[in-house]
GROMACS .gro file of C-alpha atoms in nm:
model
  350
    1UNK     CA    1  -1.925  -0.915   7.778
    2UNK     CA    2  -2.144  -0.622   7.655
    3UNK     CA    3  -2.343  -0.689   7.998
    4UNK     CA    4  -2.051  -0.624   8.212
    5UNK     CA    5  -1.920  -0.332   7.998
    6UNK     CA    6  -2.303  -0.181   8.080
    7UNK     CA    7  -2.258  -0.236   8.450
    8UNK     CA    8  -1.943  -0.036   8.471
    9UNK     CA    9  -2.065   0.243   8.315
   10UNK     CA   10  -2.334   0.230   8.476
   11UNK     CA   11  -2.176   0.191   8.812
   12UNK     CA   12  -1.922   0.526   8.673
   13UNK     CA   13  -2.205   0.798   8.495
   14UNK     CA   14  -2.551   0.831   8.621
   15UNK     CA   15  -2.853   0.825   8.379
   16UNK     CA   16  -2.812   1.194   8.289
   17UNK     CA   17  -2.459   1.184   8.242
   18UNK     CA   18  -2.522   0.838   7.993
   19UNK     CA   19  -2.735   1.069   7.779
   20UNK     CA   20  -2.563   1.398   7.798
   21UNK     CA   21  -2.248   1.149   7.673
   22UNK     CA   22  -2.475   1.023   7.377
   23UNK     CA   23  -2.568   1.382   7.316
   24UNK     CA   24  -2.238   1.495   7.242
   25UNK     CA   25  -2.114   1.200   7.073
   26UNK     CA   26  -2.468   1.207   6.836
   27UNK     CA   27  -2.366   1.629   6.807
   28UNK     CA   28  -1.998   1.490   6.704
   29UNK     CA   29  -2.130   1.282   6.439
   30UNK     CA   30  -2.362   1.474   6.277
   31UNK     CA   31  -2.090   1.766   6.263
   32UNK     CA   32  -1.886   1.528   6.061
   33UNK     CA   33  -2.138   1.397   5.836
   34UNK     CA   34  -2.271   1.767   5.788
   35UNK     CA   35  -1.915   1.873   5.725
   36UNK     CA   36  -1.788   1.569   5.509
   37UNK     CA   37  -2.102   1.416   5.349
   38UNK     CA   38  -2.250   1.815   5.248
   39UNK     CA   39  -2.226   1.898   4.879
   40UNK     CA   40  -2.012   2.187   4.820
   41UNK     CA   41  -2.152   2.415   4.519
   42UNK     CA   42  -1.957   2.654   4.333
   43UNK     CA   43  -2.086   2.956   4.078
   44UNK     CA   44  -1.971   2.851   3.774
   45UNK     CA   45  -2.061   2.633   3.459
   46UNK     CA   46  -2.056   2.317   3.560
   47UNK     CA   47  -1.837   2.047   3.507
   48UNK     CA   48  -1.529   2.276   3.592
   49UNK     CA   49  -1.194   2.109   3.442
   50UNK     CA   50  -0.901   2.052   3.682
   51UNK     CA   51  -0.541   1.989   3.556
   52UNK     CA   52  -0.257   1.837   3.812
   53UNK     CA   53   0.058   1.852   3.637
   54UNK     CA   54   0.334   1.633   3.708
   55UNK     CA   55   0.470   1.713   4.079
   56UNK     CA   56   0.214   1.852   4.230
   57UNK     CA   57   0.190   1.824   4.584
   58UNK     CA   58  -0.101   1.761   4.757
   59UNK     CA   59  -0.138   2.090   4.941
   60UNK     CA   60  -0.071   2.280   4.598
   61UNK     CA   61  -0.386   2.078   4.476
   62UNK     CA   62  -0.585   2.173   4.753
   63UNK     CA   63  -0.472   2.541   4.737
   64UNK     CA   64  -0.579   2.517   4.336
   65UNK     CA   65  -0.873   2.357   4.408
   66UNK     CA   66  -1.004   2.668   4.701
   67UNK     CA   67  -0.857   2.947   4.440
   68UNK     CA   68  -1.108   2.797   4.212
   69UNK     CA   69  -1.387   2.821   4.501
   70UNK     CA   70  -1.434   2.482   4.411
   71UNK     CA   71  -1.415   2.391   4.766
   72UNK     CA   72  -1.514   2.639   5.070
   73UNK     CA   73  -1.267   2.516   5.311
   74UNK     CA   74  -0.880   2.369   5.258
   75UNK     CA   75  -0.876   2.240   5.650
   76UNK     CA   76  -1.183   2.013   5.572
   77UNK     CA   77  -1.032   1.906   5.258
   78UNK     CA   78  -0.708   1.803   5.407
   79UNK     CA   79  -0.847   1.583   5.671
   80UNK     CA   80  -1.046   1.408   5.364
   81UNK     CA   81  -0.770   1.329   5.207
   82UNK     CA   82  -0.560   1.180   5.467
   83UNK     CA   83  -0.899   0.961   5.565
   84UNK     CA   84  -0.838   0.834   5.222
   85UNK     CA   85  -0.499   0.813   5.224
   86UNK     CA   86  -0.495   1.044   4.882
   87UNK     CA   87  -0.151   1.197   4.922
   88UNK     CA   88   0.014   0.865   4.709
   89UNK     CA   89  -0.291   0.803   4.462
   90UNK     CA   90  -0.393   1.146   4.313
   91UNK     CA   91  -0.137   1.144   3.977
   92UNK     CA   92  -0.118   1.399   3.734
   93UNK     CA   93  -0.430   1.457   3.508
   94UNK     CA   94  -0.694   1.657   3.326
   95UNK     CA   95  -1.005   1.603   3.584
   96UNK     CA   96  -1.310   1.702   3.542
   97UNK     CA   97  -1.518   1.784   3.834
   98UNK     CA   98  -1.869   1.810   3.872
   99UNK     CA   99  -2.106   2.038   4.086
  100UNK     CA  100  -2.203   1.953   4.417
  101UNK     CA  101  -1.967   1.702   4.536
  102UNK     CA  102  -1.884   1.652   4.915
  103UNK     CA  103  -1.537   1.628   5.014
  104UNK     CA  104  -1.526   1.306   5.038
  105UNK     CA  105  -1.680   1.223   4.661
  106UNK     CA  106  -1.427   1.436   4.507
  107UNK     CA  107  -1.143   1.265   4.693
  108UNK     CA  108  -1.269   0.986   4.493
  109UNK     CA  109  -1.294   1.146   4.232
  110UNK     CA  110  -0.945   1.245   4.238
  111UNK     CA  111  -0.783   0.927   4.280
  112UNK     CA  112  -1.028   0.761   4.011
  113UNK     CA  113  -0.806   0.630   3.735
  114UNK     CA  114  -1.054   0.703   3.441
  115UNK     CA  115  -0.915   1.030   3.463
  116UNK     CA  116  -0.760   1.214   3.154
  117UNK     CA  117  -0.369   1.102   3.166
  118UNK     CA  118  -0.079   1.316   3.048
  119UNK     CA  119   0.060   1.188   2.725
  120UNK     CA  120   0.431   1.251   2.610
  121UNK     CA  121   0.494   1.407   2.275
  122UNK     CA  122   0.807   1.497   2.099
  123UNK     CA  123   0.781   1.725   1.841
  124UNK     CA  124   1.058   1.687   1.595
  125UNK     CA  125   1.298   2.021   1.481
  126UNK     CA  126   1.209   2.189   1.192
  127UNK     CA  127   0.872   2.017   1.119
  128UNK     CA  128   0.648   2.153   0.859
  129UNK     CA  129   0.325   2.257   0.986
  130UNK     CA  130   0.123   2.042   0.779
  131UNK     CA  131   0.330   1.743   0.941
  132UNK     CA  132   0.288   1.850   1.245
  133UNK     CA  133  -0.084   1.821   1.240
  134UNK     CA  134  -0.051   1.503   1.183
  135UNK     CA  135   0.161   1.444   1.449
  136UNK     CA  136  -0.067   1.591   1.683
  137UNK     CA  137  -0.413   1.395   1.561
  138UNK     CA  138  -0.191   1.075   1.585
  139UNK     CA  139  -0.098   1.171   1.965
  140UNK     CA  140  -0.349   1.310   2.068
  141UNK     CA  141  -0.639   1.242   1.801
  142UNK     CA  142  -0.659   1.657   1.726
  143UNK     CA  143  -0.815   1.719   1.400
  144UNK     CA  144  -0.512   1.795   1.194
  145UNK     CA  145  -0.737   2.075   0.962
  146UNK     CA  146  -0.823   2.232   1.262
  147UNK     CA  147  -0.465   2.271   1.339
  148UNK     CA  148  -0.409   2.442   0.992
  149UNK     CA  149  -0.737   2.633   1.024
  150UNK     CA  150  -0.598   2.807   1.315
  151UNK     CA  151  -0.215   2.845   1.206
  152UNK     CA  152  -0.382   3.051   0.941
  153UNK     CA  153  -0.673   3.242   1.158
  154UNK     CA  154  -0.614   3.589   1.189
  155UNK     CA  155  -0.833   3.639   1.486
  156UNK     CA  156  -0.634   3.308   1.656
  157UNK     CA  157  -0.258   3.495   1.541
  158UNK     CA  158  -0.344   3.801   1.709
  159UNK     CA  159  -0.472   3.656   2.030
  160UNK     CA  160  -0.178   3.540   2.040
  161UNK     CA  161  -0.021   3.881   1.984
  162UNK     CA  162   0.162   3.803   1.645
  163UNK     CA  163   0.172   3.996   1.329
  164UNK     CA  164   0.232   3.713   1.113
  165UNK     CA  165   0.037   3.498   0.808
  166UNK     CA  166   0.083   3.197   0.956
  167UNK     CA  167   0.185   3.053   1.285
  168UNK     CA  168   0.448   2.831   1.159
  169UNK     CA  169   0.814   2.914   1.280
  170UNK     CA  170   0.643   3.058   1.559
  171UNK     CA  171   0.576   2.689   1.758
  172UNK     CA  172   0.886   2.550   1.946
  173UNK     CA  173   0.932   2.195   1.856
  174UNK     CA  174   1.068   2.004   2.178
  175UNK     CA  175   0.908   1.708   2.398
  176UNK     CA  176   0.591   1.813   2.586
  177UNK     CA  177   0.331   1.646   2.793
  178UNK     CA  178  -0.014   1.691   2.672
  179UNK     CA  179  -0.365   1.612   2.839
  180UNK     CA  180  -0.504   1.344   2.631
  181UNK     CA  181  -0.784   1.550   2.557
  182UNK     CA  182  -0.595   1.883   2.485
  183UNK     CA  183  -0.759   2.087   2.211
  184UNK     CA  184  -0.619   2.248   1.930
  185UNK     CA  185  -0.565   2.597   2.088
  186UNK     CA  186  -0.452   2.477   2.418
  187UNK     CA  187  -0.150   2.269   2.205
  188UNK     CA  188  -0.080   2.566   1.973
  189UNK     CA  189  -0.040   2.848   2.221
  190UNK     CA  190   0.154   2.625   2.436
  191UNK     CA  191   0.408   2.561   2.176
  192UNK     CA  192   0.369   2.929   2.103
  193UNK     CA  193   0.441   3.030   2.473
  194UNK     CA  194   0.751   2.798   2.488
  195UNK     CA  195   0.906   3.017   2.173
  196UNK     CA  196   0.884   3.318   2.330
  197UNK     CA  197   1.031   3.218   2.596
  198UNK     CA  198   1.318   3.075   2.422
  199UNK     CA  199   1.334   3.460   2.290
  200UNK     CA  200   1.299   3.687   2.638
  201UNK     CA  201   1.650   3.563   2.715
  202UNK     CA  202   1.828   3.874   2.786
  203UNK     CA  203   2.121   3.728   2.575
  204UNK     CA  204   1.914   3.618   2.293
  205UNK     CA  205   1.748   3.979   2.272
  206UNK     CA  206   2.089   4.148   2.314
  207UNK     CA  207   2.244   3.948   2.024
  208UNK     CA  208   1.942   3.988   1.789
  209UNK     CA  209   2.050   4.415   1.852
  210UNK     CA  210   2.422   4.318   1.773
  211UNK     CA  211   2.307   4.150   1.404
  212UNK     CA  212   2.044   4.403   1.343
  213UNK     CA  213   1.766   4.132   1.294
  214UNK     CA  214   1.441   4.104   1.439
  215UNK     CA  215   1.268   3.777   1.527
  216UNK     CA  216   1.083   3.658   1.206
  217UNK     CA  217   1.446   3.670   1.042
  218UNK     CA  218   1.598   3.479   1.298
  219UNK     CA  219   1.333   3.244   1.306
  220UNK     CA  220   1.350   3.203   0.891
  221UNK     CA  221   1.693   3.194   0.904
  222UNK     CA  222   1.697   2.922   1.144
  223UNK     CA  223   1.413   2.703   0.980
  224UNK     CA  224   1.626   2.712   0.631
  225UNK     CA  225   1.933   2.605   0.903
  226UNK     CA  226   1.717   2.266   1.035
  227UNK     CA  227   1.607   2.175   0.716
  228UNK     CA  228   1.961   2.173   0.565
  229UNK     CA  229   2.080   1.914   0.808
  230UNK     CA  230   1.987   1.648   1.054
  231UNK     CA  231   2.367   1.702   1.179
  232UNK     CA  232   2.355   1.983   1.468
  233UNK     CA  233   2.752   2.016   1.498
  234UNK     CA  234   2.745   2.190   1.158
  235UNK     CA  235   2.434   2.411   1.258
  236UNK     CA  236   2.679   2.679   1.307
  237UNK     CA  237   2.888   2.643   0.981
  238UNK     CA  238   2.565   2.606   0.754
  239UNK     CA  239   2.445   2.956   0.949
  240UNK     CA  240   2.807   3.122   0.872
  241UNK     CA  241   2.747   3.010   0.537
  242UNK     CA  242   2.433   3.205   0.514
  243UNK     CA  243   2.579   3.510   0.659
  244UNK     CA  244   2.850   3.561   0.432
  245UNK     CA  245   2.607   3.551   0.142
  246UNK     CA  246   2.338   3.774   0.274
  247UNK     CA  247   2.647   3.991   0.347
  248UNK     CA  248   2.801   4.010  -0.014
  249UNK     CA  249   2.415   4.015  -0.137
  250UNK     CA  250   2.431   3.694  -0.306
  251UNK     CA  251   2.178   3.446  -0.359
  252UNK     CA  252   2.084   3.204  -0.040
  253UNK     CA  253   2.021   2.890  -0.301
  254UNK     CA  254   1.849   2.730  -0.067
  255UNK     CA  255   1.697   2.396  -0.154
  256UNK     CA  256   1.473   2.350   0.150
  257UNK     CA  257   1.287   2.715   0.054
  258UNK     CA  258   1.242   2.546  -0.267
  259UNK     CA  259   1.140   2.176  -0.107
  260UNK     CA  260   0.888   2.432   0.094
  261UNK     CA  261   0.729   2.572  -0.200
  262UNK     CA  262   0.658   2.179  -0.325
  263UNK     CA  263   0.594   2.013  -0.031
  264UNK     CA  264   0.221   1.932  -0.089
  265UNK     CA  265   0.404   1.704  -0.387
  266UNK     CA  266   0.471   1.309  -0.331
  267UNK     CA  267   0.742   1.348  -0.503
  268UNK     CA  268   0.969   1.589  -0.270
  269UNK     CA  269   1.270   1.613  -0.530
  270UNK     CA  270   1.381   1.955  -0.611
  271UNK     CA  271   1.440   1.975  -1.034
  272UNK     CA  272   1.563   2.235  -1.227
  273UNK     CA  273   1.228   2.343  -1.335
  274UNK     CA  274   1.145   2.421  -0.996
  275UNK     CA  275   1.432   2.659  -0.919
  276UNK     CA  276   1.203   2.903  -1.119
  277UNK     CA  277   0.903   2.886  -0.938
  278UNK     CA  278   0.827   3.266  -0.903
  279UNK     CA  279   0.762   3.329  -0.510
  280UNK     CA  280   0.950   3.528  -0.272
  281UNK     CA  281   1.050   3.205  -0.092
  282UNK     CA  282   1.220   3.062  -0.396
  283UNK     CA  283   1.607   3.196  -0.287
  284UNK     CA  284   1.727   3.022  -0.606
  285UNK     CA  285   1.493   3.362  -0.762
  286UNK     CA  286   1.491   3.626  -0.520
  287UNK     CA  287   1.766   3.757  -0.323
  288UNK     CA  288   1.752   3.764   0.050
  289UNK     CA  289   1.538   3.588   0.352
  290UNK     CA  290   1.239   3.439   0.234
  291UNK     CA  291   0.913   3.645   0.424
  292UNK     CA  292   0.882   3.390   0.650
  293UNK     CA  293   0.984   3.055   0.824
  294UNK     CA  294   0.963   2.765   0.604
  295UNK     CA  295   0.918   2.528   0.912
  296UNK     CA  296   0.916   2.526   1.295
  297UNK     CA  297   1.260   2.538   1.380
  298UNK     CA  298   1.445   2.404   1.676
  299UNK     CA  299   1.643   2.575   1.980
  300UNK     CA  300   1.974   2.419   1.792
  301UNK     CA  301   1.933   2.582   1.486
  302UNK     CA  302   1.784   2.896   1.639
  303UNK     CA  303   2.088   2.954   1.806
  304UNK     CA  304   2.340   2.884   1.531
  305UNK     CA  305   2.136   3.147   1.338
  306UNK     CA  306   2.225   3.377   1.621
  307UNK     CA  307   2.568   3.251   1.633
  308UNK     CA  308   2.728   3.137   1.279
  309UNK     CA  309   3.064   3.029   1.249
  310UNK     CA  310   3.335   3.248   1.133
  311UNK     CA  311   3.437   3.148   0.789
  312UNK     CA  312   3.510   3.259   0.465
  313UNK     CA  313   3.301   2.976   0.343
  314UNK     CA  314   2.996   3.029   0.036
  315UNK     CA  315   2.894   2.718  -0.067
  316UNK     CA  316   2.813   2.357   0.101
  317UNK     CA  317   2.693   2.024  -0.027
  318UNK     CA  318   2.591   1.700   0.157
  319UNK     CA  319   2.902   1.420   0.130
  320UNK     CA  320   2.657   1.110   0.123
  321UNK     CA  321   2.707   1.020   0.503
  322UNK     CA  322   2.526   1.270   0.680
  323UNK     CA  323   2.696   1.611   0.670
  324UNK     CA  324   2.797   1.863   0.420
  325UNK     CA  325   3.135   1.932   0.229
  326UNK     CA  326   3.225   2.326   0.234
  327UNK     CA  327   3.425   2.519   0.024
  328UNK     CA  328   3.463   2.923  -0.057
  329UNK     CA  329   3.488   2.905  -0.402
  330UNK     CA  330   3.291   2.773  -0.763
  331UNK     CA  331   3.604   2.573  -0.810
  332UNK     CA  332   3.589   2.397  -0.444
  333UNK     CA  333   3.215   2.318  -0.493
  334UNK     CA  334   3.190   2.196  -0.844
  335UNK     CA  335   3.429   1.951  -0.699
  336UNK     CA  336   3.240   1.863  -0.424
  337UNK     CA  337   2.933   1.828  -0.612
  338UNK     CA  338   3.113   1.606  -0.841
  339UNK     CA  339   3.221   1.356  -0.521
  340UNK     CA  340   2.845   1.385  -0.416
  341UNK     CA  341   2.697   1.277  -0.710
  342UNK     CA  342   2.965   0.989  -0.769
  343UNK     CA  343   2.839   0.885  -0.434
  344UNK     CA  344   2.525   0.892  -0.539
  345UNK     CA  345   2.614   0.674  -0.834
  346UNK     CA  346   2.734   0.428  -0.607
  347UNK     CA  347   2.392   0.372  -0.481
  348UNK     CA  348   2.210   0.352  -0.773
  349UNK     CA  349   2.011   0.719  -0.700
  350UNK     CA  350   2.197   0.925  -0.989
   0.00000   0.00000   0.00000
């Protein structure tokens, strides 16, 4: 068979042709190899890290990937890819890619599943920030006193333009995908970035003007407002509570301020004693917002803070299945108090 397939073409191209055709198909190749099989170098520390979020197409990875002057030509990388078919196996991840790989090794790269995945993690409302440390070095194995290190770092606070002690209130709790091998700081000003978001909402700005009250108020307002309830159809109620007191000038007696102030206890229980703990936090004490958020509030309560019910209600206290009992008098809540703790009796806690 190859014998015939000889004769033809030898009986078609003469000698020189033969060789000018194995020229130009030898030229061909070695294009290709030089083009494909060439390791492309870029000027930077080396191993540069890659991240492919979740619905990223393949011609927004190449773009990325030419911005970084990872690769010198998008054309070249394109036809890689489709020799490998990468369009369908390249999924989201933290990839890190090393200097001096040919197209055709970081395709491989690419689609290599020892890559760093995305993992998911929600990031309950109005979590303390010692909690959520723990949270984050059980997700994503973060060293929880790092975490607290930085919420506490002056020089990491204003990087992140705040003027604040501590970054807690400041973090938007909600459900986020992470690189499994996100650091500290990347998680932190990502949570950080998502709040003030949240707050460059025209509306949200413009309402903050109507009630005279700037951000860290809002935001303490709102973290007392989570930590009252686990109920967010009385978000609103709790927050018009609030209002009418800090409008007649009356105490906020505010057992999660309190709770705050103890929270490093096992024993969580507020007691009489500790109503007069003497800190600016301690509402039960000192009239007023605390100075600060007493935990990362939520989007829920950060809008009830913004938008409170209209009421003539003062006082509120929880009814044993969830939710809270209101009244606008001593009289109304010294009754409801009374129901609570018969409740309470009922199930052997009083």
């Amino acid at each position: 068979m190859i014998t015939v397939i000889e004769d033809n073409v030898k009986k078609i191209f003469s000698r020189n042709e033969i060789y000018l055709l194995i020229a130009f198909f030898v030229f061909v190749l070695s294009i290709l190899i030089f083009t494909f099989y060439s390791p492309n170098y870029y000027d930077m520390p080396s191993p540069v890290q890659i991240d492919i979020p979740k619905g990223m197409t393949l011609n927004q990875i190449i773009d990325s990937l030419y911005a970084k002057k990872i690769i010198p030509s998008k054309t070249n990388m394109k036809i890689a890819a489709v020799i490998y078919g990468a369009e369908r196996k390249i999924k989201a991840g933290r990839y890190v890619i090393p200097n001096g790989l040919n197209y055709l090794q970081l395709i491989e790269e690419l689609i290599n599943p020892t890559k760093s995945l995305q993992v998911l993690v929600t990031i309950p409302e109005g979590i303390w920030q010692n909690e959520l440390a723990k949270l984050l070095k059980e997700n994503l194995g973060i060293d929880s006193a790092k975490v607290m290190e930085l919420s506490r770092s002056k020089s990491f606070i204003n990087s992140l333009e705040l003027n604040v002690d501590n970054l807690e209130g400041y973090l938007l709790p909600e459900s986020y995908y992470f690189y499994s091998n996100a650091t500290a700081e990347e998680v932190l000003r990502r949570l950080k970035k998502e709040m003030d978001k949240f707050f460059d909402d025209p509306d949200i700005q413009k309402r903050m003007k109507e009630l005279k009250m700037n951000k860290n108020q809002v935001l303490t307002l709102a973290s007392i407002i989570d930590a009252e309830s686990n109920y967010i159809p009385e978000f609103k109620r709790i927050s018009g509570v609030y209002h009418n007191r800090l409008k007649r000038g009356m105490l906020l007696q505010a057992d999660p301020t309190v709770q705050y102030l103890i929270r490093e206890r096992e024993n969580k229980r507020v007691y009489y004693k500790d109503l007069n703990i003497d800190s600016r936090f301690n509402t039960y004490k000192y009239a007023g917002l605390p100075p600060a958020p007493i935990n990362n509030p939520g989007k829920d309560a950060i809008i009830a803070a913004l938008f409170p019910e209209k009421h003539n209600y003062l006082f509120f206290v929880a009814n044993g299945m969830g939710q809270h009992n209101f009244s606008s008098n001593q009289f109304e809540h010294q009754e409801n108090i009374a129901r609570y703790r018969k409740w309470l009796r009922s199930q052997n806690q009083y």
